[in-house]
Amino acid sequence: FFFWASQSMLRTALCRSTSAGARSLHTALLRRAPRAAPLLRAAPSRASGTFHHVKEADNLEETPFEFDEEAEKEIAFTLNKYPDTLQGRQSGIMPLLWIVQAQLDRAHATIKADNPRGAMAFPKSQGGGGWVPLAAMHKIAERLGCSHMDVYEVATFFTMYNREKRGRFHIMLCATTPCMVCGAYDIMHTIEKHLGIKAGETTPDGEFTLTEVECLGACVNAPMVQVNDMFFENLTTESTVQLLDNLKAEDLPTSPPYLPTSPP
């Protein structure tokens, strides 16, 4: 609608400005702008959502950030895959954002559950529990020789990049249809009640963040949550409370219901 309306107004303005002779195109557009202005002003506010940067003490442009030793190794390995041109280096924006997010995962080493037989082990963080502060985005732009906006465009487009600080344990609760019909919202309400937060919030002690997400690919063992990089499946309200308490105590059993099993 906005595209059609803009084109229509432009055509009308051009015709009238030409027929009037002395009337400029600028004046003609201004006379028609008031009708569309309220709509155009309203659209960005509705769409701003995840694109809006929230200024917090630990997420400012001047907040210190440096790549750690492990991140530097990952960056060197990653950039060797691409041509040493601006366009080639820009291909590294996505992996470098993820490297930062993995660097800032504070809890990966504390989740002591064993992997089920045949599953791939993750000795280091895969990024699920971290986040990407604004200062890190600027460091990435500086390293790659691109603009800040080049990095913003990627970081705001993909929801896998967390641009606000997460709790030490980032609980991502799947609420897509298979999980929903198996009781995902019962699990969500249990988590909210036990932790005293709502979805999208972090506990005051910075331990837990609860996020509602789309399908995580474990439909066969629904309902489930992903905590940082680890899946916890076949959850019940009782086992969910136990899981939360064990995470906080850093005492995570390796037996069901924390690893994939047959549905209860």
CSV table of C-alpha atoms in Angstrom, one decimal:
chain,number,residue,atom,x,y,z
A,1,PHE,CA,0.0,0.0,0.0
A,2,PHE,CA,2.7,2.5,1.0
A,3,PHE,CA,4.7,1.7,-2.2
A,4,TRP,CA,1.6,2.2,-4.4
A,5,ALA,CA,0.5,5.3,-2.6
A,6,SER,CA,4.0,6.8,-2.8
A,7,GLN,CA,4.2,6.1,-6.6
A,8,SER,CA,0.7,7.6,-7.1
A,9,MET,CA,1.5,10.7,-5.1
A,10,LEU,CA,4.7,11.1,-7.1
A,11,ARG,CA,3.0,10.8,-10.5
A,12,THR,CA,0.3,13.2,-9.4
A,13,ALA,CA,2.8,15.7,-8.2
A,14,LEU,CA,4.9,15.5,-11.4
A,15,CYS,CA,1.8,16.1,-13.5
A,16,ARG,CA,0.6,19.0,-11.5
A,17,SER,CA,4.0,20.6,-11.2
A,18,THR,CA,4.5,20.4,-15.0
A,19,SER,CA,1.0,21.8,-15.8
A,20,ALA,CA,1.5,24.6,-13.2
A,21,GLY,CA,4.8,25.5,-14.6
A,22,ALA,CA,5.9,27.8,-11.8
A,23,ARG,CA,5.0,25.3,-9.1
A,24,SER,CA,8.1,23.3,-8.1
A,25,LEU,CA,8.0,19.5,-7.5
A,26,HIS,CA,9.1,20.1,-3.9
A,27,THR,CA,6.1,22.3,-3.2
A,28,ALA,CA,3.8,19.8,-4.9
A,29,LEU,CA,5.1,16.9,-2.7
A,30,LEU,CA,4.8,18.9,0.5
A,31,ARG,CA,1.2,19.7,-0.2
A,32,ARG,CA,0.4,15.9,-0.4
A,33,ALA,CA,2.7,14.8,2.5
A,34,PRO,CA,0.4,15.6,5.4
A,35,ARG,CA,-2.0,12.8,4.4
A,36,ALA,CA,0.8,10.1,4.4
A,37,ALA,CA,2.9,11.6,7.2
A,38,PRO,CA,1.0,10.1,10.2
A,39,LEU,CA,1.2,6.6,8.6
A,40,LEU,CA,4.8,7.0,7.7
A,41,ARG,CA,5.6,8.2,11.2
A,42,ALA,CA,3.7,5.3,12.8
A,43,ALA,CA,5.3,2.5,10.7
A,44,PRO,CA,8.9,2.7,12.2
A,45,SER,CA,7.6,2.6,15.8
A,46,ARG,CA,5.7,-0.6,15.2
A,47,ALA,CA,8.6,-2.2,13.4
A,48,SER,CA,11.4,-0.9,15.6
A,49,GLY,CA,11.2,-3.9,18.1
A,50,THR,CA,14.3,-6.0,17.9
A,51,PHE,CA,16.1,-3.4,15.7
A,52,HIS,CA,16.2,-0.8,18.5
A,53,HIS,CA,19.4,-0.7,20.6
A,54,VAL,CA,18.8,-0.6,24.3
A,55,LYS,CA,21.4,1.5,26.1
A,56,GLU,CA,22.6,-0.2,29.3
A,57,ALA,CA,25.7,0.2,31.4
A,58,ASP,CA,27.4,-2.9,29.9
A,59,ASN,CA,26.1,-2.3,26.4
A,60,LEU,CA,27.4,1.1,25.4
A,61,GLU,CA,29.6,2.1,22.5
A,62,GLU,CA,32.4,3.0,25.0
A,63,THR,CA,32.1,-0.2,27.0
A,64,PRO,CA,35.4,-2.0,26.9
A,65,PHE,CA,35.6,-5.2,24.8
A,66,GLU,CA,38.5,-7.3,23.5
A,67,PHE,CA,38.6,-10.6,21.7
A,68,ASP,CA,40.1,-13.2,24.0
A,69,GLU,CA,42.9,-15.7,23.0
A,70,GLU,CA,40.5,-18.4,21.9
A,71,ALA,CA,38.4,-15.9,19.9
A,72,GLU,CA,41.6,-14.6,18.1
A,73,LYS,CA,42.4,-18.2,17.0
A,74,GLU,CA,38.9,-18.7,15.7
A,75,ILE,CA,39.0,-15.4,13.9
A,76,ALA,CA,42.3,-16.2,12.2
A,77,PHE,CA,41.0,-19.6,11.1
A,78,THR,CA,37.7,-18.1,9.9
A,79,LEU,CA,39.2,-15.2,7.8
A,80,ASN,CA,41.6,-17.6,6.0
A,81,LYS,CA,38.5,-19.0,4.3
A,82,TYR,CA,37.8,-15.7,2.5
A,83,PRO,CA,39.6,-13.5,-0.1
A,84,ASP,CA,41.5,-10.6,1.4
A,85,THR,CA,39.2,-8.0,-0.1
A,86,LEU,CA,36.5,-5.9,1.5
A,87,GLN,CA,33.8,-8.1,0.1
A,88,GLY,CA,35.7,-11.2,1.1
A,89,ARG,CA,36.3,-9.9,4.6
A,90,GLN,CA,32.6,-8.9,5.0
A,91,SER,CA,31.8,-12.6,4.6
A,92,GLY,CA,33.3,-13.0,8.0
A,93,ILE,CA,30.7,-10.8,9.8
A,94,MET,CA,28.3,-13.7,10.6
A,95,PRO,CA,31.0,-16.1,12.0
A,96,LEU,CA,32.7,-13.3,13.9
A,97,LEU,CA,29.4,-12.3,15.6
A,98,TRP,CA,29.0,-15.9,16.6
A,99,ILE,CA,32.6,-16.1,17.9
A,100,VAL,CA,31.8,-13.1,20.1
A,101,GLN,CA,28.6,-14.7,21.4
A,102,ALA,CA,30.5,-17.9,22.2
A,103,GLN,CA,33.2,-15.9,24.0
A,104,LEU,CA,30.6,-14.3,26.3
A,105,ASP,CA,28.8,-17.5,27.2
A,106,ARG,CA,29.5,-17.6,31.0
A,107,ALA,CA,28.1,-21.0,31.8
A,108,HIS,CA,29.0,-23.6,29.2
A,109,ALA,CA,31.7,-25.3,31.4
A,110,THR,CA,29.3,-25.5,34.3
A,111,ILE,CA,26.6,-27.7,32.5
A,112,LYS,CA,28.0,-31.1,33.4
A,113,ALA,CA,25.5,-33.4,31.6
A,114,ASP,CA,26.9,-36.1,29.5
A,115,ASN,CA,26.0,-36.4,25.8
A,116,PRO,CA,23.9,-39.4,24.8
A,117,ARG,CA,25.6,-42.2,22.9
A,118,GLY,CA,26.3,-41.2,19.3
A,119,ALA,CA,25.8,-37.4,20.0
A,120,MET,CA,28.6,-34.9,19.2
A,121,ALA,CA,30.4,-33.5,22.2
A,122,PHE,CA,30.7,-29.7,22.5
A,123,PRO,CA,33.9,-29.1,24.6
A,124,LYS,CA,33.6,-25.4,24.1
A,125,SER,CA,30.6,-23.0,23.8
A,126,GLN,CA,28.6,-23.0,20.6
A,127,GLY,CA,27.3,-19.5,21.5
A,128,GLY,CA,23.8,-20.3,22.7
A,129,GLY,CA,24.3,-18.7,26.1
A,130,GLY,CA,26.3,-15.6,25.0
A,131,TRP,CA,25.5,-12.2,23.5
A,132,VAL,CA,27.0,-9.6,21.2
A,133,PRO,CA,27.4,-6.1,22.8
A,134,LEU,CA,27.5,-3.0,20.7
A,135,ALA,CA,31.3,-2.5,21.4
A,136,ALA,CA,32.0,-6.0,20.0
A,137,MET,CA,30.1,-5.1,16.8
A,138,HIS,CA,32.4,-2.1,16.4
A,139,LYS,CA,35.5,-4.3,17.0
A,140,ILE,CA,34.3,-6.6,14.3
A,141,ALA,CA,33.8,-3.7,11.9
A,142,GLU,CA,37.3,-2.5,12.8
A,143,ARG,CA,38.8,-5.9,12.2
A,144,LEU,CA,37.1,-6.4,8.9
A,145,GLY,CA,37.5,-2.9,7.6
A,146,CYS,CA,33.8,-2.4,7.0
A,147,SER,CA,31.3,0.1,8.4
A,148,HIS,CA,29.4,-0.3,11.7
A,149,MET,CA,26.2,-0.4,9.7
A,150,ASP,CA,27.4,-3.4,7.8
A,151,VAL,CA,27.6,-5.3,11.1
A,152,TYR,CA,24.4,-3.9,12.5
A,153,GLU,CA,22.5,-5.1,9.4
A,154,VAL,CA,23.5,-8.7,10.0
A,155,ALA,CA,23.2,-8.6,13.8
A,156,THR,CA,19.7,-7.2,13.7
A,157,PHE,CA,18.4,-9.5,10.9
A,158,PHE,CA,19.2,-12.9,12.5
A,159,THR,CA,17.5,-13.7,15.7
A,160,MET,CA,20.2,-16.1,16.7
A,161,TYR,CA,22.4,-13.1,17.7
A,162,ASN,CA,21.5,-11.9,21.2
A,163,ARG,CA,22.1,-8.2,21.3
A,164,GLU,CA,21.1,-7.8,25.0
A,165,LYS,CA,22.9,-9.5,27.9
A,166,ARG,CA,21.5,-12.9,28.8
A,167,GLY,CA,21.5,-14.6,32.2
A,168,ARG,CA,24.2,-17.1,33.0
A,169,PHE,CA,21.7,-19.8,31.9
A,170,HIS,CA,19.7,-18.8,28.8
A,171,ILE,CA,16.6,-20.9,28.7
A,172,MET,CA,15.1,-21.1,25.2
A,173,LEU,CA,11.7,-22.7,25.4
A,174,CYS,CA,10.3,-24.0,22.2
A,175,ALA,CA,6.6,-23.2,21.8
A,176,THR,CA,6.1,-24.3,18.2
A,177,THR,CA,3.1,-26.5,17.5
A,178,PRO,CA,4.5,-30.0,18.4
A,179,CYS,CA,5.8,-28.7,21.7
A,180,MET,CA,2.8,-26.5,22.3
A,181,VAL,CA,0.3,-29.4,22.0
A,182,CYS,CA,2.6,-31.5,24.4
A,183,GLY,CA,2.4,-28.8,27.1
A,184,ALA,CA,5.1,-26.2,26.3
A,185,TYR,CA,3.1,-23.4,27.9
A,186,ASP,CA,2.7,-25.5,31.1
A,187,ILE,CA,6.5,-25.7,31.1
A,188,MET,CA,6.8,-22.0,30.5
A,189,HIS,CA,4.4,-21.1,33.3
A,190,THR,CA,6.3,-23.4,35.6
A,191,ILE,CA,9.6,-21.7,34.8
A,192,GLU,CA,8.0,-18.2,35.2
A,193,LYS,CA,6.5,-19.1,38.6
A,194,HIS,CA,9.7,-20.8,39.9
A,195,LEU,CA,12.0,-18.0,38.8
A,196,GLY,CA,9.7,-15.1,39.3
A,197,ILE,CA,10.1,-13.7,35.8
A,198,LYS,CA,8.2,-13.6,32.5
A,199,ALA,CA,9.3,-14.8,29.1
A,200,GLY,CA,11.8,-12.2,27.8
A,201,GLU,CA,13.1,-11.3,31.3
A,202,THR,CA,16.2,-12.1,33.3
A,203,THR,CA,16.2,-12.9,37.0
A,204,PRO,CA,17.6,-10.0,39.2
A,205,ASP,CA,20.6,-12.1,40.2
A,206,GLY,CA,21.5,-12.5,36.5
A,207,GLU,CA,21.4,-16.3,36.7
A,208,PHE,CA,18.5,-17.1,34.3
A,209,THR,CA,16.9,-15.6,31.1
A,210,LEU,CA,13.8,-17.1,29.7
A,211,THR,CA,13.1,-16.7,26.0
A,212,GLU,CA,10.3,-18.2,23.9
A,213,VAL,CA,11.6,-19.4,20.6
A,214,GLU,CA,10.5,-21.3,17.5
A,215,CYS,CA,11.2,-24.9,16.6
A,216,LEU,CA,14.5,-26.3,17.9
A,217,GLY,CA,14.2,-29.6,16.0
A,218,ALA,CA,13.5,-31.9,18.9
A,219,CYS,CA,9.8,-32.4,18.2
A,220,VAL,CA,9.9,-36.2,18.9
A,221,ASN,CA,10.8,-35.5,22.6
A,222,ALA,CA,8.5,-32.5,23.2
A,223,PRO,CA,8.2,-30.5,25.3
A,224,MET,CA,11.8,-29.3,25.6
A,225,VAL,CA,14.1,-26.4,26.3
A,226,GLN,CA,17.5,-25.5,25.2
A,227,VAL,CA,19.8,-24.1,27.9
A,228,ASN,CA,22.8,-22.4,26.4
A,229,ASP,CA,24.0,-25.3,24.1
A,230,MET,CA,22.3,-28.2,25.8
A,231,PHE,CA,18.9,-29.7,25.0
A,232,PHE,CA,16.6,-31.0,27.9
A,233,GLU,CA,13.7,-33.0,26.6
A,234,ASN,CA,10.6,-34.9,27.6
A,235,LEU,CA,10.0,-32.3,30.3
A,236,THR,CA,7.2,-32.3,32.9
A,237,THR,CA,6.4,-29.6,35.4
A,238,GLU,CA,8.1,-31.5,38.1
A,239,SER,CA,11.3,-32.3,36.2
A,240,THR,CA,11.5,-28.7,35.0
A,241,VAL,CA,11.6,-27.4,38.6
A,242,GLN,CA,14.3,-30.0,39.3
A,243,LEU,CA,16.3,-28.9,36.3
A,244,LEU,CA,16.2,-25.3,37.3
A,245,ASP,CA,17.4,-26.1,40.8
A,246,ASN,CA,20.1,-28.3,39.6
A,247,LEU,CA,21.3,-25.7,37.1
A,248,LYS,CA,21.6,-23.1,39.8
A,249,ALA,CA,23.5,-25.6,42.0
A,250,GLU,CA,25.7,-26.7,39.1
A,251,ASP,CA,24.7,-30.2,39.9
A,252,LEU,CA,23.2,-31.6,36.8
A,253,PRO,CA,22.4,-35.4,36.7
A,254,THR,CA,23.2,-37.2,33.5
A,255,SER,CA,20.1,-39.5,33.7
A,256,PRO,CA,16.6,-38.9,32.4
A,257,PRO,CA,14.7,-36.6,32.0
A,258,TYR,CA,17.8,-34.5,31.0
A,259,LEU,CA,18.9,-36.6,28.1
A,260,PRO,CA,16.7,-37.9,25.3
A,261,THR,CA,14.6,-40.8,26.4
A,262,SER,CA,11.3,-42.4,25.3
A,263,PRO,CA,8.4,-40.1,26.1
A,264,PRO,CA,7.1,-40.5,29.7
